[in-house]
Short mmCIF file of C-alpha atoms in Angstrom, two decimals:
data_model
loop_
_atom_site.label_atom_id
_atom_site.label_comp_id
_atom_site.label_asym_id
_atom_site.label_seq_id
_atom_site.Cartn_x
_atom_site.Cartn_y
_atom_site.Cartn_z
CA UNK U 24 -52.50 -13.05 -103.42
CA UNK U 25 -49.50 -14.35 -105.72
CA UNK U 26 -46.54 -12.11 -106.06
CA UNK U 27 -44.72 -10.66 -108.98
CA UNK U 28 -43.49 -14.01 -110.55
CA UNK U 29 -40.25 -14.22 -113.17
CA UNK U 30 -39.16 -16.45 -115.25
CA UNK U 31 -36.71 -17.76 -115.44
CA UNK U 32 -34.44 -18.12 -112.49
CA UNK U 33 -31.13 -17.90 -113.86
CA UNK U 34 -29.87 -17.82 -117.33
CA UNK U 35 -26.50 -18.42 -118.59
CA UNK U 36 -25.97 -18.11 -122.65
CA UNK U 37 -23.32 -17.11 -125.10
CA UNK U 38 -22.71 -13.72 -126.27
CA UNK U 39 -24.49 -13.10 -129.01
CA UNK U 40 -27.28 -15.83 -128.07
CA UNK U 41 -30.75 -14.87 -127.75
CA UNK U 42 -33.08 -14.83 -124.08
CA UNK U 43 -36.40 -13.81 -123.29
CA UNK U 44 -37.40 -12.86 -119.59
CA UNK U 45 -40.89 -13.22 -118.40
CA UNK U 46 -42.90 -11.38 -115.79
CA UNK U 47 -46.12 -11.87 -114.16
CA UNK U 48 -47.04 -9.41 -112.17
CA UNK U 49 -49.88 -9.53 -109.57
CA UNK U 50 -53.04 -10.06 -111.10
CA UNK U 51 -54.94 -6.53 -111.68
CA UNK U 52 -51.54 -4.46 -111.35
CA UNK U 53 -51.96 -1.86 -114.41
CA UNK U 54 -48.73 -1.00 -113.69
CA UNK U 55 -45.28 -2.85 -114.41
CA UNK U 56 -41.85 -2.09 -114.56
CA UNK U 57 -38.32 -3.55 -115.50
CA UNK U 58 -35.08 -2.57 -113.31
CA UNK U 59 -31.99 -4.09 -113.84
CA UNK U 60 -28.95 -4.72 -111.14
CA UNK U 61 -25.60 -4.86 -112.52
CA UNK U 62 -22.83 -6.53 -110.54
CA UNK U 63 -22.20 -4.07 -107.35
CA UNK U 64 -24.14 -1.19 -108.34
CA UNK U 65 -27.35 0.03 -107.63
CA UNK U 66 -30.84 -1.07 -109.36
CA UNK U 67 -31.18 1.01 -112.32
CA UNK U 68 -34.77 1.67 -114.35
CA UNK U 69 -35.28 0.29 -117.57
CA UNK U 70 -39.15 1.07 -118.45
CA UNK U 71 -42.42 0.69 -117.16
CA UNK U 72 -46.25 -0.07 -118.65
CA UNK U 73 -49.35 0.98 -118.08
CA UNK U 74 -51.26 -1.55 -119.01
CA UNK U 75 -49.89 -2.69 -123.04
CA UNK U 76 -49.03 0.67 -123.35
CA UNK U 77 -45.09 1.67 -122.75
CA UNK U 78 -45.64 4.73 -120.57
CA UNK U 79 -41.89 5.26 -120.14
CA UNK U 80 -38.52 3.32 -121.85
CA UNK U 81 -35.81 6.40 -121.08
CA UNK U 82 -34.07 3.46 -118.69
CA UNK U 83 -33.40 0.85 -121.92
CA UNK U 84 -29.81 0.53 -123.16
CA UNK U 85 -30.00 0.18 -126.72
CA UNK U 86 -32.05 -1.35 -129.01
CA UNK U 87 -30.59 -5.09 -128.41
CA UNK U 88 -33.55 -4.67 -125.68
CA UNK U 89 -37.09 -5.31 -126.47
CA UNK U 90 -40.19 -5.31 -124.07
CA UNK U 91 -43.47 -6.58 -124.77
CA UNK U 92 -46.88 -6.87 -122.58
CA UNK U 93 -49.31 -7.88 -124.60
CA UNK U 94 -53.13 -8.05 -123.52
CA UNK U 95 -51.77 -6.06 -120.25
CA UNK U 96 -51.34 -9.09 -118.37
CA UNK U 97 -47.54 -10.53 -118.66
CA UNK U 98 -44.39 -8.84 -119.95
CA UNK U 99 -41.43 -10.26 -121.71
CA UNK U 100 -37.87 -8.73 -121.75
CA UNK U 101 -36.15 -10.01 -124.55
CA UNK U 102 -32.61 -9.46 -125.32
CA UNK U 103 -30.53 -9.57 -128.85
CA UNK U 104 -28.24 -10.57 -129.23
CA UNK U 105 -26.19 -10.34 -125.84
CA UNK U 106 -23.60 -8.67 -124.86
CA UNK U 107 -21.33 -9.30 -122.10
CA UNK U 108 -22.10 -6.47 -119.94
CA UNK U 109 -25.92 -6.96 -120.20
CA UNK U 110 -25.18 -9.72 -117.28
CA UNK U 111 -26.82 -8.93 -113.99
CA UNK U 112 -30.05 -9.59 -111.96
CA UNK U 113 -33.36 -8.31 -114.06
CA UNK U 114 -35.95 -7.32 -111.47
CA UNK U 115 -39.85 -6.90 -112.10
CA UNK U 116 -42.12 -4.90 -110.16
CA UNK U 117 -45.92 -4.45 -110.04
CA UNK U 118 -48.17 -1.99 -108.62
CA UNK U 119 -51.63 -0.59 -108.55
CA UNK U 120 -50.65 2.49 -108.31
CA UNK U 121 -48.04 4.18 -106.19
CA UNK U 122 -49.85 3.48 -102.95
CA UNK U 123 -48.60 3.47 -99.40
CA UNK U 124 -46.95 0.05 -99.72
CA UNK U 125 -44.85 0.83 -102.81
CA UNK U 126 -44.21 -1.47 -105.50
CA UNK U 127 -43.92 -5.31 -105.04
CA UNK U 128 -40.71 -6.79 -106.88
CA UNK U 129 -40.14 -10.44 -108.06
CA UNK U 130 -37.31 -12.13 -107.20
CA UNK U 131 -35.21 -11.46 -110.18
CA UNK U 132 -34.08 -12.90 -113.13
CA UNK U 133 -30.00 -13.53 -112.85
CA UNK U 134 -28.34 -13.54 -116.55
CA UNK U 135 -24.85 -14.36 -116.81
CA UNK U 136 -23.43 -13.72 -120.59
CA UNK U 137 -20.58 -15.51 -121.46
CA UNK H 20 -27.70 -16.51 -105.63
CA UNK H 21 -26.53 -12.83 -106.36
CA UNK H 22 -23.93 -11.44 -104.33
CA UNK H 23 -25.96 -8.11 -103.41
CA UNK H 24 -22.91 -7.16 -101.54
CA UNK H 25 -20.20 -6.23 -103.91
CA UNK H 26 -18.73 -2.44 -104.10
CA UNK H 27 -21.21 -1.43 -101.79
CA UNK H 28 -20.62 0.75 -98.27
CA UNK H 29 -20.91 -1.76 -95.38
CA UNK H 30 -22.38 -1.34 -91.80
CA UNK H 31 -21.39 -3.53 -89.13
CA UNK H 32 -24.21 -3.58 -86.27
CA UNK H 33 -24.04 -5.80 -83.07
CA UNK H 34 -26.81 -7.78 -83.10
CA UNK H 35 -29.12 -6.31 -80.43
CA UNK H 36 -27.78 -2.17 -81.28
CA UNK H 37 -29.58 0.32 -83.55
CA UNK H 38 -28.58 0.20 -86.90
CA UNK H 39 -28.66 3.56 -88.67
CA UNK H 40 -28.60 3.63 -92.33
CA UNK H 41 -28.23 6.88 -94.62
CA UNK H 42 -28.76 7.75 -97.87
CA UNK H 43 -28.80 10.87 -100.02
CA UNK H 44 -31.10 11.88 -102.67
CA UNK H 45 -30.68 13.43 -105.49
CA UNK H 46 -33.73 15.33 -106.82
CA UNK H 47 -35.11 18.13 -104.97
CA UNK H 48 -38.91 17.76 -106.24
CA UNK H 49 -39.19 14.05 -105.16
CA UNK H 50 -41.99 13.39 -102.92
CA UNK H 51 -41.92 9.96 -102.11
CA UNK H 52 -39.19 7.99 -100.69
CA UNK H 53 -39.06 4.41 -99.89
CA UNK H 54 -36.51 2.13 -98.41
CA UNK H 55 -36.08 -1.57 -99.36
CA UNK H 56 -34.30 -4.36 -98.12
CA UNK H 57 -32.40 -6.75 -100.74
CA UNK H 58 -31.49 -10.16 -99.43
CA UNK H 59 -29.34 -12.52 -101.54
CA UNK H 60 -31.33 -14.22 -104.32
CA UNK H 61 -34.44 -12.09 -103.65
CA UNK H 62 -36.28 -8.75 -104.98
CA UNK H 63 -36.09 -5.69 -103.16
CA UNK H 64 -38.54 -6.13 -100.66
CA UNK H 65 -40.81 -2.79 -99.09
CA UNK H 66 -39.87 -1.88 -95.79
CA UNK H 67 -41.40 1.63 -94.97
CA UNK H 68 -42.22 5.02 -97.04
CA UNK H 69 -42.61 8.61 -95.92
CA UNK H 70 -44.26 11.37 -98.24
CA UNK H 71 -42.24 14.72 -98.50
CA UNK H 72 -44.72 16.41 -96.00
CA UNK H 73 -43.64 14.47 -93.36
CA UNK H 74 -40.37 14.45 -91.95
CA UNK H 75 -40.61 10.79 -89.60
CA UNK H 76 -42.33 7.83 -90.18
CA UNK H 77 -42.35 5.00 -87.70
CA UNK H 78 -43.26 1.29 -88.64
CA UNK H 79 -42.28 -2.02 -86.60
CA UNK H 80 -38.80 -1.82 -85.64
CA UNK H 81 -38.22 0.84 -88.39
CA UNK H 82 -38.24 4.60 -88.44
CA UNK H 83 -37.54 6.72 -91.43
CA UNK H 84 -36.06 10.50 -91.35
CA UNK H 85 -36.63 12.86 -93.63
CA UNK H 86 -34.61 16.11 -93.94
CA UNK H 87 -35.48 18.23 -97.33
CA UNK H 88 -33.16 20.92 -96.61
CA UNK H 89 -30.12 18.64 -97.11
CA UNK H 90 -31.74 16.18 -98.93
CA UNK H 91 -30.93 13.48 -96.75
CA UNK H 92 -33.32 10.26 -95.59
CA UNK H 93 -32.45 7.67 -92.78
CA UNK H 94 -33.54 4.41 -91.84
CA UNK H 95 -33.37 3.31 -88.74
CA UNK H 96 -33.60 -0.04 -87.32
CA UNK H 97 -34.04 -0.91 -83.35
CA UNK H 98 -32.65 -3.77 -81.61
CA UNK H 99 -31.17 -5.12 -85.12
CA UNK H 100 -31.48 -9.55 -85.49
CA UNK H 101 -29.60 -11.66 -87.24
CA UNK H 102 -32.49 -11.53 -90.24
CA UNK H 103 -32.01 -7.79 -90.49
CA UNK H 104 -28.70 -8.82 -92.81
CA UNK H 105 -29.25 -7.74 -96.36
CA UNK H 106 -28.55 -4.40 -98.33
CA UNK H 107 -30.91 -1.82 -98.15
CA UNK H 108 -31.55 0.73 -100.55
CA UNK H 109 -33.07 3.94 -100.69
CA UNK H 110 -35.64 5.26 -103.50
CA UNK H 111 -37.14 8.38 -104.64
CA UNK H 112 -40.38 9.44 -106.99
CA UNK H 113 -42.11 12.26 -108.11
CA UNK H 114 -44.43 10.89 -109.13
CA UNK H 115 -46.68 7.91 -107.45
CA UNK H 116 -47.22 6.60 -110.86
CA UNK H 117 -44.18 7.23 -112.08
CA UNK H 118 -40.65 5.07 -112.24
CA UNK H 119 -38.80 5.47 -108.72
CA UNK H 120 -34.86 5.92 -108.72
CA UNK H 121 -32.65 3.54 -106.40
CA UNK H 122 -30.02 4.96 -104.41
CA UNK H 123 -26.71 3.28 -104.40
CA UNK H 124 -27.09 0.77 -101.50
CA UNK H 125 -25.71 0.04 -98.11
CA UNK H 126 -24.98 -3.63 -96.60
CA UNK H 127 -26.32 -4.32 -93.66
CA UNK H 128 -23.61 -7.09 -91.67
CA UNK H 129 -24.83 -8.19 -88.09
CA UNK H 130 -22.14 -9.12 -85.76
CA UNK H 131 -22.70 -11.97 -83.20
#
């Protein structure tokens, strides 16, 4: 099966600028969740779905971050307008449920604000 | 890609030795724990779990401890290979459909 894909790769804008993240998680994987990895420290929470439905957003910073996932399927992680110390690697994960093998992550979004 | 090995503790492991890494967690009522391994430019990536009713887990290469009474978890990794290089990070849930919480990280550096 595919993995957890994100998009994009790497992102570099301007403070203040605008960028959406996307995440496709594995197809049939009610459950999906945004981390975040700031420079050197560890991988923090930022929310998770259940389906469209936000089942838990104590992990966003402010309200500069929104997250979406319409129709269940996708999610987008959009952030406005950025601030320096939003840079860092945005991670996605998918699961079933919490089964024996865990989540599975993507590969990360890095954003660099500048 | 992202340098996953900034500010973090780092274990040096001849290649061929046991590499033990350790972690402590923080919330007494977890029952899940996982370990992941983070290579540069790449997701954390599932290695091996244990439930809180266990106290060792053994996978390919891999073992995971468990001790509740001092909240502590261990990974341990036989004969470690050059590919074993990355930083691994610890994780704990209460709930299996709940968010998990990452522990700080250790880097993993194999010597020649």
């Amino acid at each position: 099966e595919a993995g957890v894909t994100q998009f994009p790769s790497h992102s570099v804008i301007e403070k203040g600028q605008t960028v959406t993240l996307r995440c496709d998680p594995i197809s049939g994987h009610d459950n999906l969740y945004w981390y975040r990895r700031v420079m050197g420290k560890e991988i923090k929470f930022l929310l998770h779905f259940v389906k469209e439905s936000k089942q838990d957003e104590s992990g966003m910073p402010n309200n500069r971050f929104l997250a979406e996932r319409t129709g269940g399927t996708y999610s987008t992680l959009k952030v406005q307008p950025a601030e320096l110390e939003d840079s860092g690697v945005y991670f996605c994960a998918s699961s079933r449920i919490m089964g024996d093998s865990g989540y599975t992550f993507g590969s990360g979004t890095r954003l660099t604000v500048v | 890609g992202e340098s996953v090995g900034l500010h973090l503790p780092t274990l040096s492991v001849q290649e061929g030795d046991n590499s033990i890494i350790n972690c402590a967690y923080s919330n007494s009522a977890s029952d899940y724990f996982i370990w992941y391994k983070q290579e540069s430019g790449k997701g954390p990536q599932f290695i091996i779990d244990i439930r809180s009713n266990m106290d060792k887990r053994q996978g390919q290469r891999v073992t995971v401890l468990l001790n509740k009474t001092v909240k502590h978890l261990s990974l341990q990794i036989a004969a470690t290979q050059p590919g074993d290089s990355a930083v691994y990070f610890c994780a704990e849930n209460m709930n299996r459909d709940d968010k998990i919480i990452f522990g700080k990280g250790t880097r993993l550096h194999i010597l020649p």
